[in-house]
Coordinates of C-alpha atoms in Angstrom, one line a residue:
M2 CA 78.7 27.4 113.3
N3 CA 82.7 27.4 112.0
D4 CA 81.3 29.0 108.2
V5 CA 80.7 32.6 106.9
D6 CA 77.4 33.5 107.6
R7 CA 77.3 36.5 104.5
S8 CA 79.4 38.7 102.8
I9 CA 80.8 41.8 103.5
A10 CA 82.8 44.0 100.8
P11 CA 86.0 45.5 102.0
A12 CA 85.0 48.4 102.3
E13 CA 82.4 47.7 105.4
V14 CA 84.6 45.5 107.0
G15 CA 86.5 49.3 107.0
Q16 CA 83.6 51.0 108.7
L17 CA 83.1 48.0 110.8
A18 CA 86.4 48.4 111.6
R19 CA 86.0 52.2 112.8
A20 CA 83.6 51.3 115.5
V21 CA 84.5 49.2 117.5
L22 CA 87.5 51.6 117.6
D23 CA 85.2 54.0 118.5
A24 CA 84.2 51.5 121.2
V25 CA 86.8 50.6 122.7
G26 CA 88.3 54.1 122.5
T27 CA 85.0 55.4 124.7
V28 CA 87.1 52.9 127.8
V29 CA 90.8 52.8 126.7
V30 CA 91.5 56.8 126.4
G31 CA 94.0 57.8 123.6
K32 CA 96.3 54.9 122.2
R33 CA 94.8 54.6 119.1
D34 CA 97.5 53.5 116.9
A35 CA 97.6 50.5 119.7
L36 CA 94.3 50.1 119.5
E37 CA 94.4 49.8 115.2
L38 CA 97.3 47.1 116.0
V39 CA 95.5 45.0 118.2
L40 CA 92.4 44.9 116.4
A41 CA 94.7 44.6 113.3
G42 CA 96.0 41.3 114.8
I43 CA 92.0 39.8 115.2
L44 CA 90.6 40.6 111.7
A45 CA 93.7 39.2 110.3
G46 CA 92.9 35.9 112.0
G47 CA 96.5 35.7 114.8
H48 CA 96.9 36.1 117.8
V49 CA 98.5 39.5 119.7
L50 CA 100.9 40.1 122.7
L51 CA 100.2 43.3 124.6
E52 CA 104.2 43.6 126.3
D53 CA 104.6 46.7 128.4
L54 CA 104.7 47.6 132.7
P55 CA 101.9 47.2 134.7
G56 CA 99.0 48.7 134.8
L57 CA 98.7 50.6 131.4
G58 CA 96.0 49.0 130.4
K59 CA 96.7 45.2 128.4
T60 CA 93.7 43.9 130.4
L61 CA 91.1 46.7 130.0
T62 CA 92.1 46.6 126.2
A63 CA 91.9 42.6 125.8
R64 CA 88.2 43.2 127.8
S65 CA 86.5 45.6 125.5
F66 CA 87.6 44.8 123.0
A67 CA 85.5 41.2 124.1
Q68 CA 82.7 43.2 124.7
A69 CA 82.5 44.9 121.6
L70 CA 83.0 42.7 119.3
G71 CA 80.8 40.8 121.0
L72 CA 82.9 37.8 121.7
D73 CA 83.0 35.3 124.1
F74 CA 86.1 36.1 126.5
R75 CA 87.7 34.2 129.8
R76 CA 90.5 35.7 131.8
L77 CA 94.1 33.3 132.7
Q78 CA 96.4 34.6 135.3
F79 CA 99.3 33.1 134.9
T80 CA 100.7 32.2 137.7
P81 CA 104.5 30.3 138.8
D82 CA 102.4 27.3 139.9
L83 CA 100.0 27.4 137.2
L84 CA 99.7 23.7 135.7
P85 CA 99.4 23.7 131.3
A86 CA 95.8 21.4 133.0
D87 CA 94.2 25.0 134.1
V88 CA 95.1 25.9 130.4
T89 CA 94.3 23.2 129.0
G90 CA 91.3 21.4 131.6
S91 CA 91.2 17.3 132.2
F92 CA 89.4 14.6 132.5
L93 CA 87.6 14.2 136.2
Y94 CA 86.1 11.0 137.2
D95 CA 82.8 11.0 138.0
Q96 CA 81.3 8.9 140.4
R97 CA 78.4 9.6 139.7
N98 CA 78.7 8.0 135.8
G99 CA 81.5 6.0 137.4
D100 CA 83.9 7.0 134.3
F101 CA 86.2 9.9 133.2
T102 CA 84.5 12.5 132.1
F103 CA 86.6 16.3 129.9
R104 CA 86.1 19.0 132.0
A105 CA 86.9 22.3 129.5
G106 CA 89.3 24.5 130.4
P107 CA 89.2 28.4 129.8
V108 CA 90.9 27.8 126.3
F109 CA 88.0 26.7 125.4
T110 CA 86.2 30.4 124.9
N111 CA 86.4 32.9 121.3
L112 CA 89.3 35.8 122.6
L113 CA 91.3 34.3 125.8
L114 CA 93.4 37.1 127.6
A115 CA 96.1 35.1 128.9
D116 CA 97.0 37.5 131.7
E117 CA 100.9 37.7 132.0
I118 CA 102.1 34.8 130.5
N119 CA 105.1 35.3 131.1
R120 CA 105.4 34.5 135.0
T121 CA 104.7 30.9 134.0
P122 CA 107.5 28.1 133.3
P123 CA 107.4 27.4 130.0
K124 CA 106.3 24.0 130.4
T125 CA 102.7 25.7 130.9
Q126 CA 103.4 28.6 128.3
S127 CA 103.9 25.9 125.7
A128 CA 100.4 24.6 126.8
L129 CA 98.8 27.5 124.4
L130 CA 100.7 26.4 121.1
E131 CA 98.7 23.7 120.0
A132 CA 95.8 26.1 120.4
M133 CA 97.4 29.4 119.0
Q134 CA 99.0 27.0 116.1
E135 CA 96.5 24.5 115.3
K136 CA 92.8 25.9 116.8
Q137 CA 92.5 22.2 119.3
V138 CA 93.4 20.9 122.3
S139 CA 94.7 18.1 123.1
V140 CA 94.0 16.2 126.5
E141 CA 95.7 12.2 127.7
G142 CA 94.9 11.2 123.4
V143 CA 92.4 13.4 123.1
T144 CA 91.7 16.4 120.6
Y145 CA 89.2 19.0 120.9
K146 CA 88.7 21.1 117.6
L147 CA 88.3 25.2 119.0
D148 CA 85.1 26.5 118.1
E149 CA 86.2 29.5 115.8
P150 CA 86.8 32.6 116.7
F151 CA 89.6 32.1 119.0
H152 CA 92.2 34.7 118.6
V153 CA 94.9 35.4 122.2
L154 CA 94.9 38.8 123.9
A155 CA 98.3 37.5 126.1
T156 CA 100.2 40.4 127.9
A157 CA 103.5 39.8 128.7
N158 CA 105.8 42.2 131.6
P159 CA 109.4 43.6 130.0
I160 CA 111.8 40.2 129.8
E161 CA 113.5 42.5 133.0
Y162 CA 110.8 42.5 135.4
E163 CA 111.6 40.4 139.1
G164 CA 109.9 37.5 138.6
T165 CA 108.9 36.6 134.9
Y166 CA 110.6 33.8 132.2
P167 CA 111.2 34.7 128.6
L168 CA 108.6 32.9 126.6
P169 CA 110.0 30.8 124.2
E170 CA 110.9 31.9 119.8
A171 CA 108.7 29.3 119.1
Q172 CA 105.9 30.7 121.1
L173 CA 106.3 34.7 120.3
D174 CA 106.7 33.0 116.7
R175 CA 103.0 32.4 116.7
F176 CA 102.0 36.1 118.0
L177 CA 101.2 37.8 115.3
L178 CA 102.7 40.6 116.1
R179 CA 103.2 41.8 119.7
V180 CA 102.1 45.7 120.7
S181 CA 104.0 48.2 123.9
F182 CA 101.2 50.8 125.1
G183 CA 103.8 52.8 127.2
Y184 CA 102.6 56.2 129.3
P185 CA 99.8 58.0 129.0
Q186 CA 100.5 61.4 127.8
H187 CA 99.3 64.2 130.9
E188 CA 95.9 65.0 129.4
E189 CA 95.4 61.7 128.8
E190 CA 95.7 60.0 132.3
W191 CA 93.3 63.3 133.5
E192 CA 90.3 62.0 130.8
V193 CA 90.9 58.7 132.7
L194 CA 90.6 59.9 136.0
R195 CA 87.9 61.8 134.8
R196 CA 85.2 58.9 132.7
R197 CA 86.6 57.3 136.9
M198 CA 84.4 59.9 138.7
S199 CA 81.9 59.8 135.6
R200 CA 80.4 56.0 135.6
R201 CA 80.6 56.6 139.4
R202 CA 81.7 52.6 139.5
E203 CA 85.2 50.6 137.8
E204 CA 83.8 48.6 135.9
A205 CA 83.5 50.3 132.5
D206 CA 80.9 48.8 129.6
I207 CA 80.5 48.7 126.3
K208 CA 77.6 47.1 124.1
A209 CA 78.6 45.2 121.0
V210 CA 78.9 46.0 117.8
V211 CA 79.3 43.4 116.0
D212 CA 79.1 39.7 116.6
A213 CA 81.2 36.7 115.8
A214 CA 79.1 35.8 112.9
T215 CA 80.1 38.8 111.9
L216 CA 83.7 39.0 112.3
R217 CA 84.5 35.9 110.8
A218 CA 82.4 37.3 106.9
M219 CA 84.9 40.8 108.1
Q220 CA 88.4 38.1 108.4
A221 CA 86.4 36.3 105.2
A222 CA 86.7 39.6 103.3
L223 CA 90.3 40.5 103.5
E224 CA 90.8 37.5 100.8
D225 CA 89.9 39.9 98.5
V226 CA 92.4 42.0 99.6
V227 CA 95.0 43.0 96.6
V228 CA 98.1 41.9 97.0
E229 CA 100.3 43.4 94.1
D230 CA 103.6 40.3 92.9
S231 CA 106.0 43.6 94.0
I232 CA 104.4 44.0 96.8
G233 CA 105.0 40.5 97.9
R234 CA 108.7 40.8 97.2
Y235 CA 108.8 43.4 99.4
I236 CA 107.4 41.4 102.0
V237 CA 109.5 38.9 101.5
S238 CA 112.6 41.2 101.3
L239 CA 111.9 42.3 103.9
T240 CA 112.4 39.7 106.2
A241 CA 115.1 38.4 104.6
A242 CA 116.8 41.0 105.9
T243 CA 116.1 40.7 108.7
R244 CA 118.2 37.4 108.5
E245 CA 121.7 39.2 107.1
H246 CA 122.0 41.9 109.4
P247 CA 125.1 42.5 111.1
S248 CA 123.3 43.0 114.7
V249 CA 120.5 39.7 114.4
L250 CA 121.7 36.4 115.4
V251 CA 118.1 35.1 114.3
G252 CA 115.9 36.9 112.2
A253 CA 112.4 36.9 111.5
S254 CA 111.3 33.1 109.6
P255 CA 108.8 32.6 106.6
R256 CA 106.2 33.4 109.7
G257 CA 107.1 36.9 109.6
S258 CA 106.3 37.3 106.0
L259 CA 103.0 35.6 106.1
A260 CA 102.4 38.4 109.6
L261 CA 103.3 41.0 107.3
L262 CA 101.4 39.9 104.6
L263 CA 98.2 39.2 106.7
L264 CA 98.0 42.9 108.5
A265 CA 99.4 44.4 104.9
R266 CA 95.9 43.7 104.5
V267 CA 94.2 44.9 107.4
R268 CA 95.7 48.2 106.5
A269 CA 94.8 48.9 104.1
V270 CA 91.3 48.3 104.7
F271 CA 91.5 51.2 107.4
G272 CA 92.4 53.0 104.6
G273 CA 89.7 52.9 102.8
R274 CA 91.2 50.6 100.2
D275 CA 90.7 46.8 98.7
Y276 CA 94.6 47.0 97.3
V277 CA 98.1 47.0 99.5
V278 CA 101.1 49.5 99.0
P279 CA 104.5 50.0 100.3
E280 CA 103.1 52.5 102.4
D281 CA 100.8 50.0 104.8
V282 CA 103.7 47.4 105.1
K283 CA 106.0 49.9 106.4
E284 CA 103.6 50.3 108.7
V285 CA 103.6 47.2 110.6
A286 CA 106.4 46.0 109.7
A287 CA 108.3 46.8 113.5
P288 CA 105.8 45.1 115.0
A289 CA 105.1 42.1 113.5
L290 CA 108.7 41.4 112.9
A291 CA 110.6 42.6 116.3
H292 CA 109.7 40.3 118.7
R293 CA 110.5 37.3 116.1
I294 CA 114.2 38.8 115.8
T295 CA 116.9 37.7 118.2
L296 CA 120.1 39.4 117.9
R297 CA 123.9 39.0 119.0
P298 CA 124.4 38.9 123.2
E299 CA 127.0 42.1 122.8
M300 CA 123.3 43.9 120.8
W301 CA 121.6 43.3 124.7
L302 CA 124.9 45.1 126.4
R303 CA 124.7 47.7 124.1
R304 CA 120.5 47.7 124.5
V305 CA 119.9 47.5 120.5
D306 CA 115.9 47.3 120.5
P307 CA 115.1 45.0 118.0
A308 CA 112.4 47.7 116.9
F309 CA 115.6 49.4 115.5
V310 CA 116.9 47.2 113.5
V311 CA 113.5 46.9 112.1
G312 CA 114.7 50.2 111.1
E313 CA 117.4 50.0 109.6
V314 CA 115.9 47.3 107.4
L315 CA 113.0 49.8 106.2
E316 CA 115.2 52.2 105.2
A317 CA 118.0 49.8 103.4
T318 CA 115.6 47.9 101.6
P319 CA 113.8 49.7 98.1
A320 CA 110.4 49.7 97.9
P321 CA 108.2 49.6 94.9
A322 CA 107.1 51.9 93.6
S323 CA 103.7 50.1 91.5
G324 CA 103.2 46.3 91.0
A325 CA 103.1 44.0 88.6
L326 CA 98.6 42.5 88.3
P327 CA 98.8 39.5 91.7
S328 CA 100.2 36.3 89.4
Y329 CA 97.6 34.5 91.4
A330 CA 94.2 36.8 90.7
A331 CA 92.1 35.0 88.0
G332 CA 91.3 37.6 85.5
G333 CA 92.1 41.1 83.7
P334 CA 93.7 44.1 86.2
R335 CA 91.9 45.4 88.7
H336 CA 90.3 49.3 88.2

């Protein structure tokens, strides 16, 4: 079903989101801030890029969210010899029927883990582009719609890591945000070992907190979160400023502004509000914009991080103190 089965208020979205995060937190130790960003990307209807060194819990995070959200889950390991048909599916000859039939690929799911996506050449990476943007797959002239919800959680090794292919800018732009976990603290790492010994097996299962229909209702409820005109203009100013920064060759596209808007709405709900404040935008600015920025070549030699550029943009762009009634809203002011 593609329709939303029931209506949910923004306040209930926040409660359900905290329950999902608590469930995932029973398996993924620490990293609450990173987990909130991943869930924010899903609730905002987008795709998330988890970029970090191997062994830091990226795959476990994707599987845990699929279980907690009650979603159909598939994992696709990207390798140098992976073909586009291995992602989307292909037509195979059926000897019994004497005709070709379509065998769906792993992309036909609710939550796809694209593991180590930058270990495969660009041709195969691009096989995901149509699915990520249009929620459909075209194979030999035939188009197949993907069931909703559909989200891609892609893991990637740092580009300096041996055997990686940089993701094309067009595909990076399709990811709503990029998240890094980093190494755990000493006590967190010990907690990982303690929990492994306690459950006496490798796998860790999570009971579903919501289902696919409830997730769609949560996503629809975010449309009721108010964004004042001043906040919207602040978002546009931040994105535009990345294009004018002296260290930047190519700044964030308008899709970056949209990502800020959608993620700020989720942060507002996490904060128990049905309206966005400037702090919501600031908290998601680096994850939403840094991967959309292409630095000048000399900046790479100086090891300048795009997230540092976003930080400078935040400092240089005045935030609104309070905003006017949204111009898109019907009726009078909200109280």
